[in-house]
mmCIF file of C-alpha atoms and ligand atoms in Angstrom:
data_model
loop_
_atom_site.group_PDB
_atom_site.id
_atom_site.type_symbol
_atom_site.label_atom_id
_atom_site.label_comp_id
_atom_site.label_asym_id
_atom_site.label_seq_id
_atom_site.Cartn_x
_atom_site.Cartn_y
_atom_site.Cartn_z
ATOM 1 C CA UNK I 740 79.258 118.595 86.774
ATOM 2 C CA UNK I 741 81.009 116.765 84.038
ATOM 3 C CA UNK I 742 82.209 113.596 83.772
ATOM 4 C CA UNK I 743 86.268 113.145 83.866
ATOM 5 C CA UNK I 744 87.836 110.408 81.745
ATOM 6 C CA UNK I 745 87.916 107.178 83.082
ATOM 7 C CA UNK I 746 91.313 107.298 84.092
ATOM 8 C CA UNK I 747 93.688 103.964 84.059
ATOM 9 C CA UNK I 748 95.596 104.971 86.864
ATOM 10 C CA UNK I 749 93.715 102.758 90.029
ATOM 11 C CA UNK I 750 94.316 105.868 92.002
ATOM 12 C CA UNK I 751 91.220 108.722 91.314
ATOM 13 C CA UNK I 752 92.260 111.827 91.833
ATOM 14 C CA UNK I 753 89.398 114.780 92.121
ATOM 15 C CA UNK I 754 90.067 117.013 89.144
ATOM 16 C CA UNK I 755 88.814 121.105 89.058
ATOM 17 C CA UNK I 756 85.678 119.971 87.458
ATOM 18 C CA UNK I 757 84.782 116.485 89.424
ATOM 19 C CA UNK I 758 81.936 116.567 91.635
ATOM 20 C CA UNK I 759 80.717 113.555 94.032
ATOM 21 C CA UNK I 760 77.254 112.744 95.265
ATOM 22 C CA UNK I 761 77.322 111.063 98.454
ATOM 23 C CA UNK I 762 74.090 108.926 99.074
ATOM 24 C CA UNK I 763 73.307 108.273 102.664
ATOM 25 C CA UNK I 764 74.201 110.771 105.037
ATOM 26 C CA UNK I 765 74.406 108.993 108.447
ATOM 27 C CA UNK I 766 77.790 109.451 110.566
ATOM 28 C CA UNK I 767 80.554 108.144 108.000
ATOM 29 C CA UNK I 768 78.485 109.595 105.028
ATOM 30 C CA UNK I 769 78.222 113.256 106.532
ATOM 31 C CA UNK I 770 81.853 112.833 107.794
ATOM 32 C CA UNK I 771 82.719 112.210 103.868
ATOM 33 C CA UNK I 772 80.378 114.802 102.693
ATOM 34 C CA UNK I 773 81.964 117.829 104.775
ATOM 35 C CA UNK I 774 85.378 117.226 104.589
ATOM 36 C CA UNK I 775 84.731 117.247 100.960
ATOM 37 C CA UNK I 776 82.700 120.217 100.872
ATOM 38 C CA UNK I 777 85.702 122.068 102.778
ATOM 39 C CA UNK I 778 88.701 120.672 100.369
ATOM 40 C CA UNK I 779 86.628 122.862 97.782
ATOM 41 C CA UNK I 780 84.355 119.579 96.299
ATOM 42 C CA UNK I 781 81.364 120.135 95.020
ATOM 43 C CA UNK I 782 78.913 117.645 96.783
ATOM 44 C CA UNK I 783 75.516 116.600 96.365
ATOM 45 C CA UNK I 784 73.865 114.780 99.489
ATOM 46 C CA UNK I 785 70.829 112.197 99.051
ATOM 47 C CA UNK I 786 69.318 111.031 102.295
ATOM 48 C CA UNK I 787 65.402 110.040 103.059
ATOM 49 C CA UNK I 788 65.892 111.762 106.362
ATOM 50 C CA UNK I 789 64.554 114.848 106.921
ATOM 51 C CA UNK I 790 65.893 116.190 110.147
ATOM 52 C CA UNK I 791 69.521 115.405 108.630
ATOM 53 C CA UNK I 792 68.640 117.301 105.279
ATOM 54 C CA UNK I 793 67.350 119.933 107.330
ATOM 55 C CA UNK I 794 70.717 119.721 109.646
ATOM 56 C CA UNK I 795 72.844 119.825 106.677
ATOM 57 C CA UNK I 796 71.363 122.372 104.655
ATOM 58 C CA UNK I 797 73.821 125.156 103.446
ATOM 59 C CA UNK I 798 76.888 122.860 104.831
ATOM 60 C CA UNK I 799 77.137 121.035 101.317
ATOM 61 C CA UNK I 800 76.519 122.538 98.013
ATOM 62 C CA UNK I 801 73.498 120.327 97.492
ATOM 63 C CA UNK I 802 71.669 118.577 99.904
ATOM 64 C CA UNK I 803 68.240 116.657 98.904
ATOM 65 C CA UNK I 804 65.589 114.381 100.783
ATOM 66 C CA UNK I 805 64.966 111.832 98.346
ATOM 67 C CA UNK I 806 64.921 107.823 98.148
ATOM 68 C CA UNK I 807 68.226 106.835 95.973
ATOM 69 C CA UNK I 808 66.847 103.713 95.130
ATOM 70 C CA UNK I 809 64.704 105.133 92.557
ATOM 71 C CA UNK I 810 66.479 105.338 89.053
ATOM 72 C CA UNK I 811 63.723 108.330 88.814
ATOM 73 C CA UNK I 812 64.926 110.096 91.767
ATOM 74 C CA UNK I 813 68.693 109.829 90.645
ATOM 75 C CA UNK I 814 67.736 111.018 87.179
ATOM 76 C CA UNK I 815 66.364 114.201 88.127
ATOM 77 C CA UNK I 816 69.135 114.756 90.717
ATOM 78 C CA UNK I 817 71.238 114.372 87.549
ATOM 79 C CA UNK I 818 73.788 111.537 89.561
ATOM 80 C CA UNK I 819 74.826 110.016 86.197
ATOM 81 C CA UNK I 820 76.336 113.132 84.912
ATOM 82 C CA UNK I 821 78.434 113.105 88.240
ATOM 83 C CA UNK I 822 82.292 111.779 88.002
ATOM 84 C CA UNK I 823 82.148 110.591 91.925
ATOM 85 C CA UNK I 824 79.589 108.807 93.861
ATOM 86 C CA UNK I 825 79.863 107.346 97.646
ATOM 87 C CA UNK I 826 77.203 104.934 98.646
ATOM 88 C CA UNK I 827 77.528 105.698 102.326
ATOM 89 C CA UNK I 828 74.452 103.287 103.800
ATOM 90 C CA UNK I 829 75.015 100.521 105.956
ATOM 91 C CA UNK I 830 72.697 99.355 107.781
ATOM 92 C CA UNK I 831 69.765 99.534 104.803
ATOM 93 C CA UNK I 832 71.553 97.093 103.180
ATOM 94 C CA UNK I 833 68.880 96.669 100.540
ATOM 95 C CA UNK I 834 69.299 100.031 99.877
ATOM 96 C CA UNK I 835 72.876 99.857 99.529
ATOM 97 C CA UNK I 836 72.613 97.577 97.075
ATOM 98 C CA UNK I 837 69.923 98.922 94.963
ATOM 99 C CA UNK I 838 71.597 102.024 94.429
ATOM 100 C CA UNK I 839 75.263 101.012 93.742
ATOM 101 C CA UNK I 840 73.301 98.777 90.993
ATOM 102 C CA UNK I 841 71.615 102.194 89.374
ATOM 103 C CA UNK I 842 75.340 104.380 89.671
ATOM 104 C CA UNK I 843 76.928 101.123 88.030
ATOM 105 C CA UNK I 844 74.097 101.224 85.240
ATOM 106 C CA UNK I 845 74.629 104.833 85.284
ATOM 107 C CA UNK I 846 78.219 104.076 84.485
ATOM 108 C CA UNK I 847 79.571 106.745 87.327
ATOM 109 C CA UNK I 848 83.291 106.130 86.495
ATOM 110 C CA UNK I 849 84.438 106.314 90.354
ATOM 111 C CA UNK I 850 82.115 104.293 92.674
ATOM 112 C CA UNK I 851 82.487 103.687 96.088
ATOM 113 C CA UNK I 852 80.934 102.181 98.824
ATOM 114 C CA UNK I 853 80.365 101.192 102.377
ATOM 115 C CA UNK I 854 79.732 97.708 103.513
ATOM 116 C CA UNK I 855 79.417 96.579 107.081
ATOM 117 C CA UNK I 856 79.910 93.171 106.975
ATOM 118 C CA UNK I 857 81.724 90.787 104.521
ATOM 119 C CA UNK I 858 78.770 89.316 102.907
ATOM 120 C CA UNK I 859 77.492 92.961 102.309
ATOM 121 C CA UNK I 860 81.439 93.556 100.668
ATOM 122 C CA UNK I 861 81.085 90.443 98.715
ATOM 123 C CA UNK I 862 77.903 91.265 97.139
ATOM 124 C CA UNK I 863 78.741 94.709 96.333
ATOM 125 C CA UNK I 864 82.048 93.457 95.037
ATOM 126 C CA UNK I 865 80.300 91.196 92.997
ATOM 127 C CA UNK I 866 77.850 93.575 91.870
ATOM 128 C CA UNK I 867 81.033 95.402 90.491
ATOM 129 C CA UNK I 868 81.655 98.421 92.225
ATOM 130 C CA UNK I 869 85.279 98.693 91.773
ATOM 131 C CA UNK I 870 86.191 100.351 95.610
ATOM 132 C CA UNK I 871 84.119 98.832 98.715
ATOM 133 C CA UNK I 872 85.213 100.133 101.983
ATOM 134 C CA UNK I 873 84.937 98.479 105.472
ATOM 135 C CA UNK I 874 85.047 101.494 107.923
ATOM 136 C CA UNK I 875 84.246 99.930 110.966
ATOM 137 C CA UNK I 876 86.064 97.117 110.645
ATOM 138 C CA UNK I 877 89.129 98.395 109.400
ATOM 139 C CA UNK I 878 89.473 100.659 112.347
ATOM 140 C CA UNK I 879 88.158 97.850 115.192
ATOM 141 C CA UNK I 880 91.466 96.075 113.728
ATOM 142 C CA UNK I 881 93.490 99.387 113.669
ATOM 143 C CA UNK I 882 92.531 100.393 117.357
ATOM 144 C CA UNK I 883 92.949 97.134 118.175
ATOM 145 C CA UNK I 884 96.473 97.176 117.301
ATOM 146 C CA UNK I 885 97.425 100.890 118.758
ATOM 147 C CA UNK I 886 95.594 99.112 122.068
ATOM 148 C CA UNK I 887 98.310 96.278 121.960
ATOM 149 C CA UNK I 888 100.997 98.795 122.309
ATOM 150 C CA UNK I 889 103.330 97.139 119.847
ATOM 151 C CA UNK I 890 102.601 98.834 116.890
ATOM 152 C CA UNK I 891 102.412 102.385 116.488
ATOM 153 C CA UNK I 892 100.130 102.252 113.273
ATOM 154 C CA UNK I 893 98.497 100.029 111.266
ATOM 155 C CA UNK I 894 97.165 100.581 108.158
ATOM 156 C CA UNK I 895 95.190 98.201 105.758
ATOM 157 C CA UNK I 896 96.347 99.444 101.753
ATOM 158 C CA UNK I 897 93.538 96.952 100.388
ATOM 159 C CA UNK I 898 94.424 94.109 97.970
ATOM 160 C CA UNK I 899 95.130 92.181 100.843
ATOM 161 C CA UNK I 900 98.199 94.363 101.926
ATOM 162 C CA UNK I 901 99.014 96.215 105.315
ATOM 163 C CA UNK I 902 101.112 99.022 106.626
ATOM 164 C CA UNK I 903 102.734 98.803 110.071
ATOM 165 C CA UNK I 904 104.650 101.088 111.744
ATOM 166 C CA UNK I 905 106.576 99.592 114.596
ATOM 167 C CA UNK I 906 109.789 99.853 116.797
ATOM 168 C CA UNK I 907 112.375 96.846 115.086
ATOM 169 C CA UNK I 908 111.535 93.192 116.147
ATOM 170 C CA UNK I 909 115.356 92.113 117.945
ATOM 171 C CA UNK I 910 115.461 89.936 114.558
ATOM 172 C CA UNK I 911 116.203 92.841 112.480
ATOM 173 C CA UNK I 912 118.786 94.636 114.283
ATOM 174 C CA UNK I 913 123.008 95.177 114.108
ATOM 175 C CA UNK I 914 123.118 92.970 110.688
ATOM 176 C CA UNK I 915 122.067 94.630 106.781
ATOM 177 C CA UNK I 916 118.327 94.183 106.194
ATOM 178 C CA UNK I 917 119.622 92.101 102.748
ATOM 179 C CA UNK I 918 120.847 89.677 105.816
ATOM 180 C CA UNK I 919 117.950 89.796 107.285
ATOM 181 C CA UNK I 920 116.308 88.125 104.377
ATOM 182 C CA UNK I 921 112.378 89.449 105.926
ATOM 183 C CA UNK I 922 111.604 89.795 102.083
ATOM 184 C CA UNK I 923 112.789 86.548 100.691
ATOM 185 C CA UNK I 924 110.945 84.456 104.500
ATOM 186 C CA UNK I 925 108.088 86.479 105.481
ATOM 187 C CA UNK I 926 107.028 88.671 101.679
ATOM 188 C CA UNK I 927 107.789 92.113 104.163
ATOM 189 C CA UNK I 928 109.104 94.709 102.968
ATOM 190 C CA UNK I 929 111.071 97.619 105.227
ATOM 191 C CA UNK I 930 110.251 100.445 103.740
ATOM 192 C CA UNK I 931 111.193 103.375 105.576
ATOM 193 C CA UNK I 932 113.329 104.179 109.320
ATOM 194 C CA UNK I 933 112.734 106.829 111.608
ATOM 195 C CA UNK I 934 116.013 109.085 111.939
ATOM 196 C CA UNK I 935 117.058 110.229 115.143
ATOM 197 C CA UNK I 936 115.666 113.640 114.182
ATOM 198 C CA UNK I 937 112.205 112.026 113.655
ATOM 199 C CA UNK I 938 112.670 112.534 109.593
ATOM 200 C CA UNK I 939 112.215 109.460 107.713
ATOM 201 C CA UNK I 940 115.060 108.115 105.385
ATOM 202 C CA UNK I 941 113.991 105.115 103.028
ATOM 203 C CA UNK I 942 115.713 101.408 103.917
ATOM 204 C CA UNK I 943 117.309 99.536 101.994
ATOM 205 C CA UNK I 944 119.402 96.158 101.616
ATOM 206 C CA UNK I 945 122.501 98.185 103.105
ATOM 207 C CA UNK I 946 120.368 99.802 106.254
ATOM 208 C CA UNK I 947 121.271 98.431 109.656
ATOM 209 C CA UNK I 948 118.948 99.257 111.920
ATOM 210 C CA UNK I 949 119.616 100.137 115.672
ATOM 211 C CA UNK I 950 117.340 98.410 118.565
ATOM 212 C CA UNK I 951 114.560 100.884 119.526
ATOM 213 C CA UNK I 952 115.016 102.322 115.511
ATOM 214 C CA UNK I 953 111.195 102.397 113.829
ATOM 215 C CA UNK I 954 110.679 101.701 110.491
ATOM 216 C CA UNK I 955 107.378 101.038 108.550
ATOM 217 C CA UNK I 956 106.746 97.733 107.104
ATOM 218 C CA UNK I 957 104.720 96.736 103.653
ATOM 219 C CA UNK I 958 103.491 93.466 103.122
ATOM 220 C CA UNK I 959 100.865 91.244 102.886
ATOM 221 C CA UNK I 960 98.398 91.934 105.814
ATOM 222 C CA UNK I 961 97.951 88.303 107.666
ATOM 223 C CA UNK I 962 101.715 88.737 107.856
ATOM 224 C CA UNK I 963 102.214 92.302 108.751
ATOM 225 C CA UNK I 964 99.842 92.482 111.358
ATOM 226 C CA UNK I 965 102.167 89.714 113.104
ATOM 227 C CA UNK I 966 105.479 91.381 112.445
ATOM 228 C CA UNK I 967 106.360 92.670 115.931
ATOM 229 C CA UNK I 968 105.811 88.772 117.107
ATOM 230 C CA UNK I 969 109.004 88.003 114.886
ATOM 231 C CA UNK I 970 111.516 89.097 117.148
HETATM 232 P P1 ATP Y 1363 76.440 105.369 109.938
HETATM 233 O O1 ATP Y 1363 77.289 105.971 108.859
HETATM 234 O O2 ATP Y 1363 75.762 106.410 110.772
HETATM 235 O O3 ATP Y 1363 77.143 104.301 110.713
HETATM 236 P P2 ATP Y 1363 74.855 103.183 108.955
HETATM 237 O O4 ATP Y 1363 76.032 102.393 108.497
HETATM 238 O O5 ATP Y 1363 74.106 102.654 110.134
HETATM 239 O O6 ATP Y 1363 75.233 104.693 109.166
HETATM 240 P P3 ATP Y 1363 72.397 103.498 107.591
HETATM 241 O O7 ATP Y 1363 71.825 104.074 108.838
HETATM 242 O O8 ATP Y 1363 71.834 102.239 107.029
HETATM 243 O O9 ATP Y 1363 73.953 103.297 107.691
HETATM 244 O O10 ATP Y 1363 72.332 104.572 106.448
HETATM 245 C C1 ATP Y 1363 73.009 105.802 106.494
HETATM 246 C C2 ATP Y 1363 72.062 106.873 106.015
HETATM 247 O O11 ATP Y 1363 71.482 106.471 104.754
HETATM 248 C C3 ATP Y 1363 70.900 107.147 106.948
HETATM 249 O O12 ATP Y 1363 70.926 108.531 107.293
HETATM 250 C C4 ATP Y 1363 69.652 106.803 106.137
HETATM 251 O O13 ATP Y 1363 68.586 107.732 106.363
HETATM 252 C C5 ATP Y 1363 70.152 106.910 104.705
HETATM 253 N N1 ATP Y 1363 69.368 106.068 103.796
HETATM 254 C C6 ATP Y 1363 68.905 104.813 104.010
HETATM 255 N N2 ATP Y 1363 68.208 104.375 102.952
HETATM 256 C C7 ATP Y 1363 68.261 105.366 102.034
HETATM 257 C C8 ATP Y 1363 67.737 105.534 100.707
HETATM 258 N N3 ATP Y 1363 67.019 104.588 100.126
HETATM 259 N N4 ATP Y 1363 67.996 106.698 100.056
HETATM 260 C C9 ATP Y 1363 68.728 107.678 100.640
HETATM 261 N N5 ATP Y 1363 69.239 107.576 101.878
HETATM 262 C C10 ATP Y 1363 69.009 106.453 102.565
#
């Protein structure tokens, strides 16, 4: 279970020799936990539940019953040697907290964690753990979206940036995308058009798209999410 360089790319690849503990092991944390454990990860669970130890025992390459809070605990369990670590609780937001503040002191060099509200975000954020997710949220908005029927996918990047895929607002079509100008009015950026043969070909200044044409749209996400509205 050794510990990779701290890489500078923002991106973390899982290297041969990476391992990831996941603490908390309700849905989104066993969810993480055996999809990992399939890819070929070596995983460690922590959970104070029993009956889900118990469930997943044999489905992960380590599963414990133990209280992550405790720097003791995590010790033993050897969690600051690991290269990974998920802190998949929610709801126990106290617990949450207290142990994303033991991996930070640990120095884990790829933390991530859960939070279910914004103030939970914030204060992890603050805290410093460098990747806090917002499942539930992020896929209210995304369903949200599909439901609408404009937009065929949405996808929040983080850093305050969105992807959309969507059929062309009228706007955009019969004149160069340059023309267009969506970069210089709206910061959006086409990306990518769907050929006829459902391949994608990248856009640029030159493309002119066709009505019905989708492309996929980068920018930031207060504006992306309103893109289709621009026609
Ligand atoms: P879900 O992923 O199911 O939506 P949730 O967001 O409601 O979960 P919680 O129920 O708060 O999150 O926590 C997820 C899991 O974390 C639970 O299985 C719970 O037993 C476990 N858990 C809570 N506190 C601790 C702790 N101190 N140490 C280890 N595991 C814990």
């Amino acid at each position: 279970m050794a510990k990779s360089t701290p890489s500078r790319r923002r991106i973390t690849v899982l290297g041969a020799n990476d391992s990831v503990v996941v603490i908390g092991l309700g849905r989104f944390g066993q969810s993480l936990a055996l999809e990992l454990t399939q890819a070929g990860v070596e995983v460690l669970g922590i959970d104070t539940d029993e009956d889900i130890v118990q469930d997943l025992n044999g489905r992960l390459t380590r599963v414990v019953r133990a209280d992550a809070t405790k720097e003791e605990v995590l010790r033993q369990l050897g969690v600051p040697d690991f290269s990974h670590a998920v802190v998949a609780i929610g709801s126990h937001i106290e617990a949450s907290i207290l142990s994303s503040s033991w991996l930070l002191r640990f120095e884990v060099p790829h933390i991530w964690a859960k939070a279910i509200t914004a103030p939970h975000g914030q204060i992890l954020t603050q805290l410093g753990v460098p990747h806090v997710v917002y499942p539930e949220a992020d896929m209210g908005k995304r369903v949200a979206h599909l439901l609408r029927g404009t937009i065929a996918d949405y996808q929040d990047i983080g850093g305050g940036f969105a992807m959309v895929t969507a059929n062309a607002p009228q706007s955009m079509v019969g004149r160069p995308l340059d023309k267009v100008g969506f970069r210089k009015k709206y910061n959006l950026n086409v990306v990518a058009v769907r050929q006829p043969d459902g391949s994608w070909d990248h856009a640029t200044g030159e493309t002119i798209l066709a009505a019905d044409d989708t492309v996929i749209v980068l920018g930031p996400a207060a504006v992306a999410e309103h893109f289709i509205d621009m026609a």
